[in-house]
Tab-separated table of C-alpha atoms in Angstrom:
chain	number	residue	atom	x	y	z
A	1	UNK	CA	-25.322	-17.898	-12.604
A	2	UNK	CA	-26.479	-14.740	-14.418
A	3	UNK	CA	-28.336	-15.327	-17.008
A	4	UNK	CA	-31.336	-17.917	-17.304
A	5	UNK	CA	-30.770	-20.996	-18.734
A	6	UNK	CA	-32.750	-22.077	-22.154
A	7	UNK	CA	-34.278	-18.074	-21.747
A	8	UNK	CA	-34.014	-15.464	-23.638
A	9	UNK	CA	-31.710	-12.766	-20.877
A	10	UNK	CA	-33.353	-10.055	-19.194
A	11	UNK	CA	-31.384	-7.075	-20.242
A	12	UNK	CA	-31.037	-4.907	-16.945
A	13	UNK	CA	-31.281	-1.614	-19.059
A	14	UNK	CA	-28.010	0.820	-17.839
A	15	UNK	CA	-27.187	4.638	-18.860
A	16	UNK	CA	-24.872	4.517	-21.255
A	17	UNK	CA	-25.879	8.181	-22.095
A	18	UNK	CA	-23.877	9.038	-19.134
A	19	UNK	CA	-20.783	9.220	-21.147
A	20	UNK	CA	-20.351	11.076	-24.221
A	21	UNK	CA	-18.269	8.310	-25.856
A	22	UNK	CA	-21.562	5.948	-24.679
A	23	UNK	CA	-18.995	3.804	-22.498
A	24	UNK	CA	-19.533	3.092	-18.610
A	25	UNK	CA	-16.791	1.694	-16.297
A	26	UNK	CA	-17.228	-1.712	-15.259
A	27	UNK	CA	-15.063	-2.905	-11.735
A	28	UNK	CA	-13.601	-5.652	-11.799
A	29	UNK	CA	-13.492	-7.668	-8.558
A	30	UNK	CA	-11.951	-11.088	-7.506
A	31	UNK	CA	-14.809	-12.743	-5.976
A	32	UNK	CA	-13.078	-14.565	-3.204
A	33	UNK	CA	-10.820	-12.343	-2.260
A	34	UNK	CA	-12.374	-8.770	-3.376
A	35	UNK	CA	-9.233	-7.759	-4.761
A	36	UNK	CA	-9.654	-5.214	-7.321
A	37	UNK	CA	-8.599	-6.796	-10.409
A	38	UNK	CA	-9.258	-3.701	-12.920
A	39	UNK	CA	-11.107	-1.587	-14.501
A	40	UNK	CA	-12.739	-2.080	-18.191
A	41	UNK	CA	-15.081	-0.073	-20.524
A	42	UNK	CA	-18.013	-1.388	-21.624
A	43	UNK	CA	-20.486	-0.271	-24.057
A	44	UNK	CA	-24.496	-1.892	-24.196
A	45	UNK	CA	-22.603	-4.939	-27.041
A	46	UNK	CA	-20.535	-6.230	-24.461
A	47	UNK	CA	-22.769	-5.722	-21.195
A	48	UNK	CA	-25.893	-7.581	-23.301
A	49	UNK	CA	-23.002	-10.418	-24.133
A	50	UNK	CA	-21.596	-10.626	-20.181
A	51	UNK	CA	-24.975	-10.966	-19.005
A	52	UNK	CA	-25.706	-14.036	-21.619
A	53	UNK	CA	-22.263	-15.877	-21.069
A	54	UNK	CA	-21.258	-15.517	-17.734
A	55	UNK	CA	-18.040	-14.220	-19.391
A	56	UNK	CA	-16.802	-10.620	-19.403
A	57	UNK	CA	-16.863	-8.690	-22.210
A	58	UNK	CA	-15.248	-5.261	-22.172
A	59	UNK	CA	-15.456	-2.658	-25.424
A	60	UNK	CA	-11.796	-2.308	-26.246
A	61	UNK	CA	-10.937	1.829	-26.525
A	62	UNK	CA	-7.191	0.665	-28.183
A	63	UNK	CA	-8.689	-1.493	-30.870
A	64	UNK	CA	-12.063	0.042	-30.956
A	65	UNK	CA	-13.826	-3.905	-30.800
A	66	UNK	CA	-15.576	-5.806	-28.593
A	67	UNK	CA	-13.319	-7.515	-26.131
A	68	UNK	CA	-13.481	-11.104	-24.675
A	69	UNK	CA	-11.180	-11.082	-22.016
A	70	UNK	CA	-9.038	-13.688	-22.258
A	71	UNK	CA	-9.779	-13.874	-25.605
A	72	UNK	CA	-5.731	-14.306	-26.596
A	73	UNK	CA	-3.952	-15.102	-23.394
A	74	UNK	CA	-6.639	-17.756	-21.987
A	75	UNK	CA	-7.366	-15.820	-18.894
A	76	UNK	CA	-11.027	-15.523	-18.910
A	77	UNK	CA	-12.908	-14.314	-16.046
A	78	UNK	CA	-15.985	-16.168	-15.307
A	79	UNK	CA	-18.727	-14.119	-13.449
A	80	UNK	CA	-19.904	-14.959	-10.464
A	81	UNK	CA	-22.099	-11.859	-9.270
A	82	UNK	CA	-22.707	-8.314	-10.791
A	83	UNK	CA	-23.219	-4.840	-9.243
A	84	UNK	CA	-25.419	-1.592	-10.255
A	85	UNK	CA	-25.000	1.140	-8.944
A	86	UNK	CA	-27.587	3.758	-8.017
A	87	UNK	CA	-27.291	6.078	-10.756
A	88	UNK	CA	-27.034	2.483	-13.301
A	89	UNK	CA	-23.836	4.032	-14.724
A	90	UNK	CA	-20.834	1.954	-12.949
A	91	UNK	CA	-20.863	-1.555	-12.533
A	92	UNK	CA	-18.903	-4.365	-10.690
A	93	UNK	CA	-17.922	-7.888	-12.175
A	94	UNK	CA	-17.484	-10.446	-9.584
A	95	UNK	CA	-15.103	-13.154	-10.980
A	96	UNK	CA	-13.493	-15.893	-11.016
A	97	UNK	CA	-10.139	-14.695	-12.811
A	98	UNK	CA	-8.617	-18.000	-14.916
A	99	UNK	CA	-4.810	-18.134	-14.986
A	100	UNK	CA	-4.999	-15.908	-11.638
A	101	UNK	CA	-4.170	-12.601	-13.196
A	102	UNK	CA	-5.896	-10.052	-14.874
A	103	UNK	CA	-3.200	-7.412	-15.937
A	104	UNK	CA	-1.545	-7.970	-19.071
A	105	UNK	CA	2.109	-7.232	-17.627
A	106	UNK	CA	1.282	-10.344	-15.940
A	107	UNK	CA	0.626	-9.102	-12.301
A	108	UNK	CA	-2.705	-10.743	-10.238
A	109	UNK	CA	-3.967	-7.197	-10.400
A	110	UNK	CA	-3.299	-3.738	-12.956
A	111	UNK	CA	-3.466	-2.298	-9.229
A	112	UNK	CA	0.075	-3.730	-8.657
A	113	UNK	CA	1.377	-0.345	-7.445
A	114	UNK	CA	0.242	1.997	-4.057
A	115	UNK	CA	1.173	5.345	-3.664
A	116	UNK	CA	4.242	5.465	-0.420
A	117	UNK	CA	5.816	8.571	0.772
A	118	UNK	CA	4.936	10.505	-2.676
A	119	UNK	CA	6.505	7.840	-4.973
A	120	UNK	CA	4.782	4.892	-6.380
A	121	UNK	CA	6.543	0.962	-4.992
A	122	UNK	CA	5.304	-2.103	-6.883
A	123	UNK	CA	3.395	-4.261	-4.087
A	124	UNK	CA	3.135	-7.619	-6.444
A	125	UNK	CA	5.328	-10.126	-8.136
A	126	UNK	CA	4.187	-11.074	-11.403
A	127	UNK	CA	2.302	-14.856	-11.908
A	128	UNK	CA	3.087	-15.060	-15.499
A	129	UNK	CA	5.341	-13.227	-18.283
A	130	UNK	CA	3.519	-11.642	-20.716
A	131	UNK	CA	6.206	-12.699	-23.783
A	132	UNK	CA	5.184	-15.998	-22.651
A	133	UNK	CA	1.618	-15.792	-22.581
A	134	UNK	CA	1.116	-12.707	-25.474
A	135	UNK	CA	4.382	-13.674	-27.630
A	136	UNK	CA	7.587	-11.570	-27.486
B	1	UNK	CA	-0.237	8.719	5.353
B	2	UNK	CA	-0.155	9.844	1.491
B	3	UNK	CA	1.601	13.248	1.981
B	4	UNK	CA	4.789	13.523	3.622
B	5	UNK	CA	4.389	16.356	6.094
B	6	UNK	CA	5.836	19.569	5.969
B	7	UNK	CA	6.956	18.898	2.812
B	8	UNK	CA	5.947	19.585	-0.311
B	9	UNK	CA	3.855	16.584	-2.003
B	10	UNK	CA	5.502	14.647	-4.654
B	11	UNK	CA	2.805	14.829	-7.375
B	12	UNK	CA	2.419	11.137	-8.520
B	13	UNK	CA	1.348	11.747	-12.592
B	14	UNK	CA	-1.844	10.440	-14.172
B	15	UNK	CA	-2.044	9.733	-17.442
B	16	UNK	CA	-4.939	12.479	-17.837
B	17	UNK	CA	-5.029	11.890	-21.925
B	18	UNK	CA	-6.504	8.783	-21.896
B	19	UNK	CA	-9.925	10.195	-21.567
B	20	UNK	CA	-11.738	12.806	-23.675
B	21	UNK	CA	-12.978	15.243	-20.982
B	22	UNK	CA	-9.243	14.603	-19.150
B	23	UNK	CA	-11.325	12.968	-16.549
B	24	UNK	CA	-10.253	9.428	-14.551
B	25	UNK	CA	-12.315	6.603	-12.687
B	26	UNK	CA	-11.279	6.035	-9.054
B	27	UNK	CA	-13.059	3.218	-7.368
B	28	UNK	CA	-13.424	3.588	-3.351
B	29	UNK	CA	-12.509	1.141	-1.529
B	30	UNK	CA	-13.609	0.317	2.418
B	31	UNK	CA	-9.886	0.095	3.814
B	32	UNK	CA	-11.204	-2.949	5.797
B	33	UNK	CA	-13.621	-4.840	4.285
B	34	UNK	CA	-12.541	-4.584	0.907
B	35	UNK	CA	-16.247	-3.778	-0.198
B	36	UNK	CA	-16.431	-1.332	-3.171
B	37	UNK	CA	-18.594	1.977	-2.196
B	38	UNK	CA	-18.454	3.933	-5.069
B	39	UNK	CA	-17.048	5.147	-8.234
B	40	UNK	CA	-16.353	8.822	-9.202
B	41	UNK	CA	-14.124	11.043	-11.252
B	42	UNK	CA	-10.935	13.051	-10.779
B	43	UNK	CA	-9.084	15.597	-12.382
B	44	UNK	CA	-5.990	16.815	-11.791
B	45	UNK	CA	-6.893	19.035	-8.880
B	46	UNK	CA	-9.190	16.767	-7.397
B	47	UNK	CA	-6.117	14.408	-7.653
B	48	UNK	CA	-3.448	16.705	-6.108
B	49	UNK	CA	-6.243	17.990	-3.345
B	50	UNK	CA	-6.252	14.446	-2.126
B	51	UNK	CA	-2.976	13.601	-1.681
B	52	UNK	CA	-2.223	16.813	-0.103
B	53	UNK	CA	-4.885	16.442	2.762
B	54	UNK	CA	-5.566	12.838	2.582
B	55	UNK	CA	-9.369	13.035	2.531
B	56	UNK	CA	-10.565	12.059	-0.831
B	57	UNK	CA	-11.655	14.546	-3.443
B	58	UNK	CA	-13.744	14.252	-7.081
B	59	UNK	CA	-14.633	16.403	-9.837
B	60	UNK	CA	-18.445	16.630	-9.778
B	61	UNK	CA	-19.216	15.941	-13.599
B	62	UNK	CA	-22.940	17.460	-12.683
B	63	UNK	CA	-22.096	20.495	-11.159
B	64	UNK	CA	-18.745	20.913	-13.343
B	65	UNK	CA	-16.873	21.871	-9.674
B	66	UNK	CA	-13.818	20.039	-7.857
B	67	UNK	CA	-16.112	18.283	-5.144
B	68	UNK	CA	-14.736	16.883	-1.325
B	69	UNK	CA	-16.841	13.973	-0.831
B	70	UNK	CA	-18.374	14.892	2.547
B	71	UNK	CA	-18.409	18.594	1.780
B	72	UNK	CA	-22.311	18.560	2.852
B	73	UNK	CA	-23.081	14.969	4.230
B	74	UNK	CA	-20.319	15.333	7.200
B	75	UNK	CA	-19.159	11.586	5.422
B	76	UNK	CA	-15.395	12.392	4.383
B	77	UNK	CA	-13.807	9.467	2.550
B	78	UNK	CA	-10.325	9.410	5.245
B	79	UNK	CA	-7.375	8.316	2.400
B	80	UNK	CA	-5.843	5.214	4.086
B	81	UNK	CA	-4.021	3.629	0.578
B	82	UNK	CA	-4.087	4.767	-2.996
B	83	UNK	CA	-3.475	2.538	-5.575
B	84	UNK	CA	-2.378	2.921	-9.355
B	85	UNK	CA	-3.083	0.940	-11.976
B	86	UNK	CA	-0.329	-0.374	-14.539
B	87	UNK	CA	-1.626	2.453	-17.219
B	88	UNK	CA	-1.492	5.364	-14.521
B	89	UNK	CA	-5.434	5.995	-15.649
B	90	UNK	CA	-7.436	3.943	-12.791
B	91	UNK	CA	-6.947	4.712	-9.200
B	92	UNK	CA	-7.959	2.924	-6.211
B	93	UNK	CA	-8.724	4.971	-2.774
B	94	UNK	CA	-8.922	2.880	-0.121
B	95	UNK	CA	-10.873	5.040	2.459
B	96	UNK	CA	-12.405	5.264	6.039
B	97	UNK	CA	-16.082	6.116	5.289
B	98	UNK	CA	-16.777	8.141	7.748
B	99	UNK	CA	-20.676	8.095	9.068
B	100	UNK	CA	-20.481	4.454	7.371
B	101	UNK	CA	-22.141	5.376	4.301
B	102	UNK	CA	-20.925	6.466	0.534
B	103	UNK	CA	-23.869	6.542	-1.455
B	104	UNK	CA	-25.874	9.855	-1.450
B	105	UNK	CA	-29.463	7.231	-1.394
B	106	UNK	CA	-28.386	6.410	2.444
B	107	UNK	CA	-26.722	3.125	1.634
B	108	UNK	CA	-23.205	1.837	2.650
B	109	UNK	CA	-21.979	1.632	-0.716
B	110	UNK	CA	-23.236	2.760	-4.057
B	111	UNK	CA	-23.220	-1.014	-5.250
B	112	UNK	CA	-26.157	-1.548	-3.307
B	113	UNK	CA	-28.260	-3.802	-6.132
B	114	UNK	CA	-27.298	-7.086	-7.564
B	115	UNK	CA	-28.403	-8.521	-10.275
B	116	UNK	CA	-30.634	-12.235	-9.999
B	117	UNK	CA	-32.196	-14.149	-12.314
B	118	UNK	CA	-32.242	-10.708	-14.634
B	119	UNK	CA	-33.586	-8.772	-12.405
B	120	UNK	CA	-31.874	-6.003	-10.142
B	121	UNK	CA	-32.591	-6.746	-6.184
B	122	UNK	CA	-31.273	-4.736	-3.100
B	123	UNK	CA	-28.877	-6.017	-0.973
B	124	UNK	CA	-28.690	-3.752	1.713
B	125	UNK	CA	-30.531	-1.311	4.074
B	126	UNK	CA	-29.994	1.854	4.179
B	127	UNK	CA	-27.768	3.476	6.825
B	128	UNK	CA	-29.092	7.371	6.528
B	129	UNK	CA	-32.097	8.428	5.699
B	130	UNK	CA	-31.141	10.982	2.834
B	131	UNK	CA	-33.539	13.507	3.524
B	132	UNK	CA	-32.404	14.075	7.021
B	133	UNK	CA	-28.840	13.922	5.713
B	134	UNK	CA	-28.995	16.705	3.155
B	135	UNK	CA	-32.267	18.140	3.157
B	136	UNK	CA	-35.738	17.341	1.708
């Protein structure tokens, strides 16, 4: 749905110069529901390959790598629409989130938890275990 | 609804670290229609500042200053749920935008282009008129 079929991709040109480590925040947003689902980094590598698979890619700050997600636990998220922003420094991923959750403690959401009465309750239960799905 | 009142807020901790200039994302949320707006940066002032009075505050990474959104637009971001993300380095504010507009260009949110076939195409019309808003 992004990206042209049998064409070489358009790159929509963002400012990665906005950050001094050259990454920009991407949102990521269930597309049915508009849950936020998290929040990834990614650098001009894995924006150019988002925009030519219809998958996202983040840039990985733990392992310093280019990131499938989904790449080990199967849970890919398919993109269904993408945001700029005005100042083409933040974007949103609409997806389609495979295996219906995007944190890797195995919650829908890494937003799992909401700030009550100065303390911070869990508002989820998790749809998968992450010794399961990552190994123990 | 964040802050207990007349007592003294129970600081929820950030995990400040995780970023170089010990700056973190928060995504703003409409409180009803789940729509993104905007994305910005907090420290820990800007952090503490908002759950103490409930209407959200940034730190301005162009003029280097703690920053209430609204300060000169009248359009105060009213907290109505915070979320935190399973790192403690992503927050969600889920806000009343008050004057129905985030973005400084006039439109409802900052996420105002999408991108099609390549290309980047507007999605919305503009609520304000910026110039009338802040000044030409």
């Amino acid at each position: 749905p992004v990206s042209q079929k049998n064409e070489t991709t358009t790159m929509i040109p963002l400012d990665f110069s906005k950050s001094a480590d050259g990454l920009l925040p991407a949102i990521v947003q269930d597309h049915a529901s508009g849950e936020v689902l998290m929040l990834a980094y990614i650098n001009e590598e894995s924006w150019k390959k988002t925009l030519e698979t219809g998958k996202a890619h983040y840039w990985s700050r733990s392992r310093k790598a280019l990131w499938l997600k989904g790449e080990s636990s199967g849970h890919v998220q398919m993109i269904r629409e993408i945001l700029v922003d005005c100042d083409a420094d933040t974007v949103v991923f609409k997806v389609e989130q495979l295996g219906g959750a995007a944190c890797h403690k195995g919650y829908r959401s890494c937003f799992f938890r909401r700030v009550s009465d100065g303390k911070l309750v869990v508002d989820q239960t998790p749809v998968f275990d992450p010794k399961t799905v990552y190994g123990s």
